[in-house]
JSON list of C-alpha atoms in Angstrom, two decimals:
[
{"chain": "A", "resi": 1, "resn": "UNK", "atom": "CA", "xyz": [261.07, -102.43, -115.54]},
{"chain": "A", "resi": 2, "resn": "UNK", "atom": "CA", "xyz": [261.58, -105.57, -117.68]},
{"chain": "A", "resi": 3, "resn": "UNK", "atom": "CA", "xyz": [265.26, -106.16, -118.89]},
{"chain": "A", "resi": 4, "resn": "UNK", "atom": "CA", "xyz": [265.86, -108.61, -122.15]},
{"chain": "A", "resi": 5, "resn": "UNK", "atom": "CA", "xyz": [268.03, -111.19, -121.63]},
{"chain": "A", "resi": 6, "resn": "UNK", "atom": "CA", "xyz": [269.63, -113.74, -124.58]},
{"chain": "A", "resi": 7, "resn": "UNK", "atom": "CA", "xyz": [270.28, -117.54, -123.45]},
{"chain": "A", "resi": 8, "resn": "UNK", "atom": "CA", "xyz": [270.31, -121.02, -124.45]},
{"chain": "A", "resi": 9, "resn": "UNK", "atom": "CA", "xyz": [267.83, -123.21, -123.22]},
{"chain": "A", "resi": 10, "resn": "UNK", "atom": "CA", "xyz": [267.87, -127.12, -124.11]},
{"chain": "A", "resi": 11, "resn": "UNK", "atom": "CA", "xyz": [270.18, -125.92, -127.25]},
{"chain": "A", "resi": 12, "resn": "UNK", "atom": "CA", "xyz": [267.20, -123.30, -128.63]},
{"chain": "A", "resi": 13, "resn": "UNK", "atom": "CA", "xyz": [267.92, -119.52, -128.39]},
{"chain": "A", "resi": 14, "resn": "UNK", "atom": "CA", "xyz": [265.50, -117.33, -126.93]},
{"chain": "A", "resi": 15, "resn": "UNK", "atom": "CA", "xyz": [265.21, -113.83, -126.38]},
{"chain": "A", "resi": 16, "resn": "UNK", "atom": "CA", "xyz": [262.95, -112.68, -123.19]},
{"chain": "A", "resi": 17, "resn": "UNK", "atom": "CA", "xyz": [261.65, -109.67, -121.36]},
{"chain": "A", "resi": 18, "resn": "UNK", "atom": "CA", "xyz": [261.95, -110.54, -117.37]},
{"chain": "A", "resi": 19, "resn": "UNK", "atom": "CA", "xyz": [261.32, -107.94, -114.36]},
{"chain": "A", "resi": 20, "resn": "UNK", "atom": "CA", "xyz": [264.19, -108.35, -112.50]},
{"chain": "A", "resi": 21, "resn": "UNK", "atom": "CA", "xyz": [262.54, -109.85, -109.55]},
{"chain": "A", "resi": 22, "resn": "UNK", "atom": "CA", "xyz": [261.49, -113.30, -111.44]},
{"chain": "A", "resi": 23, "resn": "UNK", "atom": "CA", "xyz": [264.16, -116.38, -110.91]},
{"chain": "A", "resi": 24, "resn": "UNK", "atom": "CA", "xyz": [264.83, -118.69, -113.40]},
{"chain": "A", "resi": 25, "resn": "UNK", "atom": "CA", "xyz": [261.91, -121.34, -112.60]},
{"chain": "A", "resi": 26, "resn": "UNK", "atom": "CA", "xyz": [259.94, -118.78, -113.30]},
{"chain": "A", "resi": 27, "resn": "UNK", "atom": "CA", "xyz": [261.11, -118.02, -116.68]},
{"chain": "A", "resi": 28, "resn": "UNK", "atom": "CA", "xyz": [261.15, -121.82, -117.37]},
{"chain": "A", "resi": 29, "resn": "UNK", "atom": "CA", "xyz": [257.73, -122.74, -116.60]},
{"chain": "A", "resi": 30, "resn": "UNK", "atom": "CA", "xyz": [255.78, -119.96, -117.02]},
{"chain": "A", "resi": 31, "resn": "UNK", "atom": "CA", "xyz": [257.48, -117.69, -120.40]},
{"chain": "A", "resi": 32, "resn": "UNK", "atom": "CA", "xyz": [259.09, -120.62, -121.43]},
{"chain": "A", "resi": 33, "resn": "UNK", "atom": "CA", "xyz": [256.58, -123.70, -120.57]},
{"chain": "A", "resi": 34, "resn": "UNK", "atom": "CA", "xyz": [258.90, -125.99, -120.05]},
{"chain": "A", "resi": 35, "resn": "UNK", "atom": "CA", "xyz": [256.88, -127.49, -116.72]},
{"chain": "A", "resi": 36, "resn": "UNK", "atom": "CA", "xyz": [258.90, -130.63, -116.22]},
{"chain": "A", "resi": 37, "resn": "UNK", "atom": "CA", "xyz": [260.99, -128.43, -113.66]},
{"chain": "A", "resi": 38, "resn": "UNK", "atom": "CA", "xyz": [258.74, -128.69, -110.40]},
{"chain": "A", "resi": 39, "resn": "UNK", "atom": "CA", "xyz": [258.79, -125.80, -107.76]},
{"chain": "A", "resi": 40, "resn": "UNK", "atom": "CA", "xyz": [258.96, -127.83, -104.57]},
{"chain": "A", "resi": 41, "resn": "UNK", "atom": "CA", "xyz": [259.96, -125.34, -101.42]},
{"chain": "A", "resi": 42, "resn": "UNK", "atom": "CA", "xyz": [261.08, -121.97, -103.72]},
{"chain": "A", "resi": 43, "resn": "UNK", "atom": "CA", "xyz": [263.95, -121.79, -100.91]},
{"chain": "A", "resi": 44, "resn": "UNK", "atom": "CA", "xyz": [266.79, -123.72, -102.37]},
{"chain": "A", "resi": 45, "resn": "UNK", "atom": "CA", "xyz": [266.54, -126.48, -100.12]},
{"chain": "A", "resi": 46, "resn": "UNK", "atom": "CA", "xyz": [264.43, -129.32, -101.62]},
{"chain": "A", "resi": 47, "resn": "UNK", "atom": "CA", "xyz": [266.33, -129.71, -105.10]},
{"chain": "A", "resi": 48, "resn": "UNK", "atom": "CA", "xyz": [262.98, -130.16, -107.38]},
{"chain": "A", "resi": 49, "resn": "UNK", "atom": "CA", "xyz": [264.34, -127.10, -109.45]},
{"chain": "A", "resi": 50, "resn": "UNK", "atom": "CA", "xyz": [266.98, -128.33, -110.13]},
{"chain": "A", "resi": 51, "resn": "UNK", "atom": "CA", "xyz": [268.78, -127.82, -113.61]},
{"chain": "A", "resi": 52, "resn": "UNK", "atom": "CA", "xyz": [271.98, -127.52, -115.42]},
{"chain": "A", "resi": 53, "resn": "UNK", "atom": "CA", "xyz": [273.17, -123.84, -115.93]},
{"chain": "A", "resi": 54, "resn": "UNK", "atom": "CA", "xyz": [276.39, -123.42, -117.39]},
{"chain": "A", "resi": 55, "resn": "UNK", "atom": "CA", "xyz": [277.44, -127.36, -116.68]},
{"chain": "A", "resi": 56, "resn": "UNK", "atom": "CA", "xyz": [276.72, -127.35, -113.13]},
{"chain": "A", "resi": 57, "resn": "UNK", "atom": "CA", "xyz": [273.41, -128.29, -111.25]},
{"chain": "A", "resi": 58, "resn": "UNK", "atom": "CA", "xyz": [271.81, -125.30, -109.43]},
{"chain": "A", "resi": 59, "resn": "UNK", "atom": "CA", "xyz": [268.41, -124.72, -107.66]},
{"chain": "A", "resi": 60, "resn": "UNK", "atom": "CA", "xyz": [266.57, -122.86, -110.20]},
{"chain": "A", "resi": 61, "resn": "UNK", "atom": "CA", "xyz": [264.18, -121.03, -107.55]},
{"chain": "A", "resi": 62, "resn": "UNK", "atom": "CA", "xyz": [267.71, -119.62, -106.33]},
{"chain": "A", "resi": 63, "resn": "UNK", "atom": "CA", "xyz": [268.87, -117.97, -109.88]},
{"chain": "A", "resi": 64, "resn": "UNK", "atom": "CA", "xyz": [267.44, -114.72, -110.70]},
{"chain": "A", "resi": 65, "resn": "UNK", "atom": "CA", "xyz": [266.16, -114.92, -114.68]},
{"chain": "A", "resi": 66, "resn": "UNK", "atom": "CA", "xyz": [268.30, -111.79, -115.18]},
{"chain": "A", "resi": 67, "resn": "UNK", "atom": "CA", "xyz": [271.39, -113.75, -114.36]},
{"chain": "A", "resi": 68, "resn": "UNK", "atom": "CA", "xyz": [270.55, -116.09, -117.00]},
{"chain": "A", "resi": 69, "resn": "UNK", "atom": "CA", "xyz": [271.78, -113.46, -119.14]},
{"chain": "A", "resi": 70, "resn": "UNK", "atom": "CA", "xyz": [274.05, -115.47, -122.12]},
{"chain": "A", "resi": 71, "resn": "UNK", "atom": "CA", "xyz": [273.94, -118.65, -119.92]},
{"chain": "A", "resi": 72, "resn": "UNK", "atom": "CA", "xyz": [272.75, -122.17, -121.41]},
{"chain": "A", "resi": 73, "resn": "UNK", "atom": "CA", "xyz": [270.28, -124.02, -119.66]},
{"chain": "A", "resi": 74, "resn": "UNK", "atom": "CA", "xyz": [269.12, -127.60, -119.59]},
{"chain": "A", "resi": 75, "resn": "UNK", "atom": "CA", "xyz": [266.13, -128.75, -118.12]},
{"chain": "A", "resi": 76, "resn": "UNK", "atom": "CA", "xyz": [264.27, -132.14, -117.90]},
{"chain": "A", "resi": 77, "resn": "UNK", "atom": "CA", "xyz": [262.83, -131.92, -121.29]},
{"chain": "A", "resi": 78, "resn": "UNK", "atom": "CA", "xyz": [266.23, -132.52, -122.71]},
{"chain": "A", "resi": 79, "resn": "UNK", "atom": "CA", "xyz": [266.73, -135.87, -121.69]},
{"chain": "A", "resi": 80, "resn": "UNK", "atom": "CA", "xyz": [264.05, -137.28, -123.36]},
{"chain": "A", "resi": 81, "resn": "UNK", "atom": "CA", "xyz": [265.23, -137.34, -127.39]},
{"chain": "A", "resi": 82, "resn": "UNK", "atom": "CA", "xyz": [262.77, -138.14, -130.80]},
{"chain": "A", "resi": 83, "resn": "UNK", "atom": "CA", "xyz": [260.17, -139.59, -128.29]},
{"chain": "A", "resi": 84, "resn": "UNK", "atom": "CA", "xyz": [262.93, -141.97, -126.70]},
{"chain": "A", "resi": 85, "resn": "UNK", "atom": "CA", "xyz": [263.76, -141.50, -123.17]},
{"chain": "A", "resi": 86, "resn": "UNK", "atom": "CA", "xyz": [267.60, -140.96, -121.99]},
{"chain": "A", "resi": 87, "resn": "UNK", "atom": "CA", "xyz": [269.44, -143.99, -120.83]},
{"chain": "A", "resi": 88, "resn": "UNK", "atom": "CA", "xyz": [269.62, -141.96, -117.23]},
{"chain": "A", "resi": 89, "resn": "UNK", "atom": "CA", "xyz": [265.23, -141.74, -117.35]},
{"chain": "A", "resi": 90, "resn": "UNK", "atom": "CA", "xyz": [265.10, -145.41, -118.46]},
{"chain": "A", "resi": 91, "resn": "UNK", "atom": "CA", "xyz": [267.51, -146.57, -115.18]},
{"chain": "A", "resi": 92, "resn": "UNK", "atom": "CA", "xyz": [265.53, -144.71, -112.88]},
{"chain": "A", "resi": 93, "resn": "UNK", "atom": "CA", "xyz": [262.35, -146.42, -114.55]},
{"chain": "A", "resi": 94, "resn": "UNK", "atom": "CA", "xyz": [264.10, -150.21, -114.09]},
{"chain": "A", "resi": 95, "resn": "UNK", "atom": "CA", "xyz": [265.29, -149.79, -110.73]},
{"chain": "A", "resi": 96, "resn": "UNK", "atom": "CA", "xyz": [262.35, -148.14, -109.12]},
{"chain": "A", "resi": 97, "resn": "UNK", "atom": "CA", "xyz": [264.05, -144.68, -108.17]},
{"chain": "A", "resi": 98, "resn": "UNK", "atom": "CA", "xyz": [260.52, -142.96, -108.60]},
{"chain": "A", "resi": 99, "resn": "UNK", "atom": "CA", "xyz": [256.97, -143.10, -107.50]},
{"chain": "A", "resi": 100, "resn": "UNK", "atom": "CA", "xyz": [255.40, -139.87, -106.66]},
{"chain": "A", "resi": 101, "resn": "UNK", "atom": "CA", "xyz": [258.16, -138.55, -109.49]},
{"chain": "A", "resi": 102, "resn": "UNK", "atom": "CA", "xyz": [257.82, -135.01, -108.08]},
{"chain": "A", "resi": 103, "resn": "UNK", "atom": "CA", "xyz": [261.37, -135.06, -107.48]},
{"chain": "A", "resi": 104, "resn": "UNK", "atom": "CA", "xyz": [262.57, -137.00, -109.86]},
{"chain": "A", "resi": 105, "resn": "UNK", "atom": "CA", "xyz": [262.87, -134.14, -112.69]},
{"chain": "A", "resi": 106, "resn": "UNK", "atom": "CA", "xyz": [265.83, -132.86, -110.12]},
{"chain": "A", "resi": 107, "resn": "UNK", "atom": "CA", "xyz": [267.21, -135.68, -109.38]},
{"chain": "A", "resi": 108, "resn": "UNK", "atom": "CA", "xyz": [267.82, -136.40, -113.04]},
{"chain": "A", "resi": 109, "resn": "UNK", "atom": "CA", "xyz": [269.62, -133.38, -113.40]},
{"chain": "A", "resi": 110, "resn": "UNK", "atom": "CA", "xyz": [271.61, -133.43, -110.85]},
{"chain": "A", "resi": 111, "resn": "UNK", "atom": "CA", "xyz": [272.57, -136.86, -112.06]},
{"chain": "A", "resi": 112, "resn": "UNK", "atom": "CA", "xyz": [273.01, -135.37, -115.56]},
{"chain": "A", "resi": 113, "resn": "UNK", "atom": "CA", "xyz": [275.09, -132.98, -114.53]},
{"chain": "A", "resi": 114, "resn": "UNK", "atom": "CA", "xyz": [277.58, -135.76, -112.50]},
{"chain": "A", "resi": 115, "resn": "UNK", "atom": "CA", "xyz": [277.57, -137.64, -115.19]},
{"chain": "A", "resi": 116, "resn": "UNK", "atom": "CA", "xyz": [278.88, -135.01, -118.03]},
{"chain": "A", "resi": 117, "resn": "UNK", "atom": "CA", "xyz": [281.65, -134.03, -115.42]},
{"chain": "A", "resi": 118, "resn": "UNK", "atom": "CA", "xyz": [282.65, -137.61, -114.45]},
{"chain": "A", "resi": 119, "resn": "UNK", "atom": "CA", "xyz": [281.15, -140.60, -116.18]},
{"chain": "A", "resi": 120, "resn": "UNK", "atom": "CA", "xyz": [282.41, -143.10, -113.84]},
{"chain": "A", "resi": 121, "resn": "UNK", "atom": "CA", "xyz": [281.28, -142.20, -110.07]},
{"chain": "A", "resi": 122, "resn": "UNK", "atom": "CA", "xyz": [281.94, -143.02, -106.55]},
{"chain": "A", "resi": 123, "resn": "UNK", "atom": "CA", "xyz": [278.71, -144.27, -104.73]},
{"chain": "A", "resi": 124, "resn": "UNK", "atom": "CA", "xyz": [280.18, -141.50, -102.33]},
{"chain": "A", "resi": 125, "resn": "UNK", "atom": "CA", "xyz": [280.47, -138.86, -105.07]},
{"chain": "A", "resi": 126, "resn": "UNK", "atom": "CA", "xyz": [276.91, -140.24, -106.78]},
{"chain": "A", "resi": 127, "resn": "UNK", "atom": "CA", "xyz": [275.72, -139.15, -102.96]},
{"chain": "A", "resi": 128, "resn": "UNK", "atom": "CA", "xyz": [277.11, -136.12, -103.04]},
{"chain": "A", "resi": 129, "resn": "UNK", "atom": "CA", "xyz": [275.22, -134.85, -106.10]},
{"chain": "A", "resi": 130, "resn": "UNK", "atom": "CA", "xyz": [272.09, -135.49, -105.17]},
{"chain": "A", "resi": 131, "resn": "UNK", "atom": "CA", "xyz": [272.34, -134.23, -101.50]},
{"chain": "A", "resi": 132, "resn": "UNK", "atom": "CA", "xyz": [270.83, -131.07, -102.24]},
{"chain": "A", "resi": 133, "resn": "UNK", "atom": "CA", "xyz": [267.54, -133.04, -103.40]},
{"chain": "A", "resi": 134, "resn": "UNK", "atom": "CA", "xyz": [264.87, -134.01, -101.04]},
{"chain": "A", "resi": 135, "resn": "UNK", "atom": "CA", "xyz": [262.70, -137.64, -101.72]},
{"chain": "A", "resi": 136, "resn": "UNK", "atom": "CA", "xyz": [260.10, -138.60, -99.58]},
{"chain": "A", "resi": 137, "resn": "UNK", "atom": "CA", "xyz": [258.62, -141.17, -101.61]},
{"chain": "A", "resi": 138, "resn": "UNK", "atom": "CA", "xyz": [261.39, -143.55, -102.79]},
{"chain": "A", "resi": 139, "resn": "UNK", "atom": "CA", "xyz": [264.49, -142.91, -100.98]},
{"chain": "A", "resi": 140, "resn": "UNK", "atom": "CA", "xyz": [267.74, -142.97, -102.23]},
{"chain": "A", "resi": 141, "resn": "UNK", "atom": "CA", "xyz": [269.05, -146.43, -102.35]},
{"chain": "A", "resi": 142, "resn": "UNK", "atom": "CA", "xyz": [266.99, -147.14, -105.62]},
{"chain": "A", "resi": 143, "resn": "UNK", "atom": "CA", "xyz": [267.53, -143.66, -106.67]},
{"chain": "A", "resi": 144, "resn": "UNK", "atom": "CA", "xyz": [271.93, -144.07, -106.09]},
{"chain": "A", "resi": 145, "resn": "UNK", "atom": "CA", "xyz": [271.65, -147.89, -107.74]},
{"chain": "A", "resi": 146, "resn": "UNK", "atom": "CA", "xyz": [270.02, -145.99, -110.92]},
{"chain": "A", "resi": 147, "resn": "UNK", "atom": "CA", "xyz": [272.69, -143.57, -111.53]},
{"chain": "A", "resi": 148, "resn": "UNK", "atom": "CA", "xyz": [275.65, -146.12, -111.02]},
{"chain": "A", "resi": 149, "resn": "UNK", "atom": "CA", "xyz": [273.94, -148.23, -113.58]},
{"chain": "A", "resi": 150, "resn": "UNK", "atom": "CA", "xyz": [274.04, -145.89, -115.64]},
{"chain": "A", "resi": 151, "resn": "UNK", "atom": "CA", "xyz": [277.66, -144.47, -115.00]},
{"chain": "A", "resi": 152, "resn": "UNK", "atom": "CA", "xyz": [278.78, -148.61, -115.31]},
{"chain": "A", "resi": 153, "resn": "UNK", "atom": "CA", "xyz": [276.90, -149.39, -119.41]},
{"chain": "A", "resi": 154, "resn": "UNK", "atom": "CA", "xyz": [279.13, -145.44, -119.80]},
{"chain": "A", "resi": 155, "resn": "UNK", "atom": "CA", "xyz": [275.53, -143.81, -121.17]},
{"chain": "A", "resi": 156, "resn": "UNK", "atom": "CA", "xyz": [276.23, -140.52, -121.87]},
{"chain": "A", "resi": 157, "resn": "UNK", "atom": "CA", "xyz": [273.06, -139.38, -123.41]}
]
């Protein structure tokens, strides 16, 4: 039986009928099409789902779309704005923090989600926020020397 729940996703309102078995990457890529949030091991433990509910970074494989009830989601597709990609998507671009880029939609928002809570990082505490997210391609140096850049110009968009 499908229960409608009201959130906020990337700023836009919607209104959606979920069975209450469906998580939240569900609802994002398939009701929602917002694809740019990747379903790596639908266990919590890779990080390639990740996105920012409620100001904090969660696994969105791990949230049940019911729970999303009055919560306000962003996903990748809000870093990008008017065609122009964030300052945080640019870094990761300049300092090579990407080449398959299958986790780098997660890794942005964990980032993102560091970075609206404290602009101006630790390397330590950068580490910390992207622990949960798995890279086999790149590996994290690039991917840590990104996000200070970032935190050091003070981009907050």
């Amino acid at each position: 039986m499908k229960q409608t729940i009201h959130l906020k996703v990337n700023g836009e309102a919607y209104t959606v009928a979920v069975e209450p078995d469906k998580t939240l990457l569900w609802l994002l890529r398939e009701e929602l099409n917002l694809t740019g949030t990747k379903e790596g091991c639908g266990a919590g433990e890779c990080g390639a789902c990740t996105v920012i509910f409620n100001g904090k970074a969660v696994n969105s494989c791990l949230v049940l779309a019911v729970e999303a009830e009055g919560a306000e989601v962003y996903t990748i597709e809000s870093e990008a704005r008017d065609g122009r990609l964030s300052e945080l998507q640019q870094a990761f671009i300049e300092h090579n923090a990407l080449q398959c880029g299958f986790c780098t939609p997660g890794m942005i928002m964990a980032a993102r989600a560091l970075l609206n809570q404290n602009p101006n990082p630790t390397e330590e505490e950068i580490k910390e926020a992207i622990e949960g997210n798995l890279c086999r391609c790149t590996g994290y140096v690039p991917i840590v020397e990104a996000i200070k850049a970032v935190a050091a110009k003070g981009a907050t968009e």
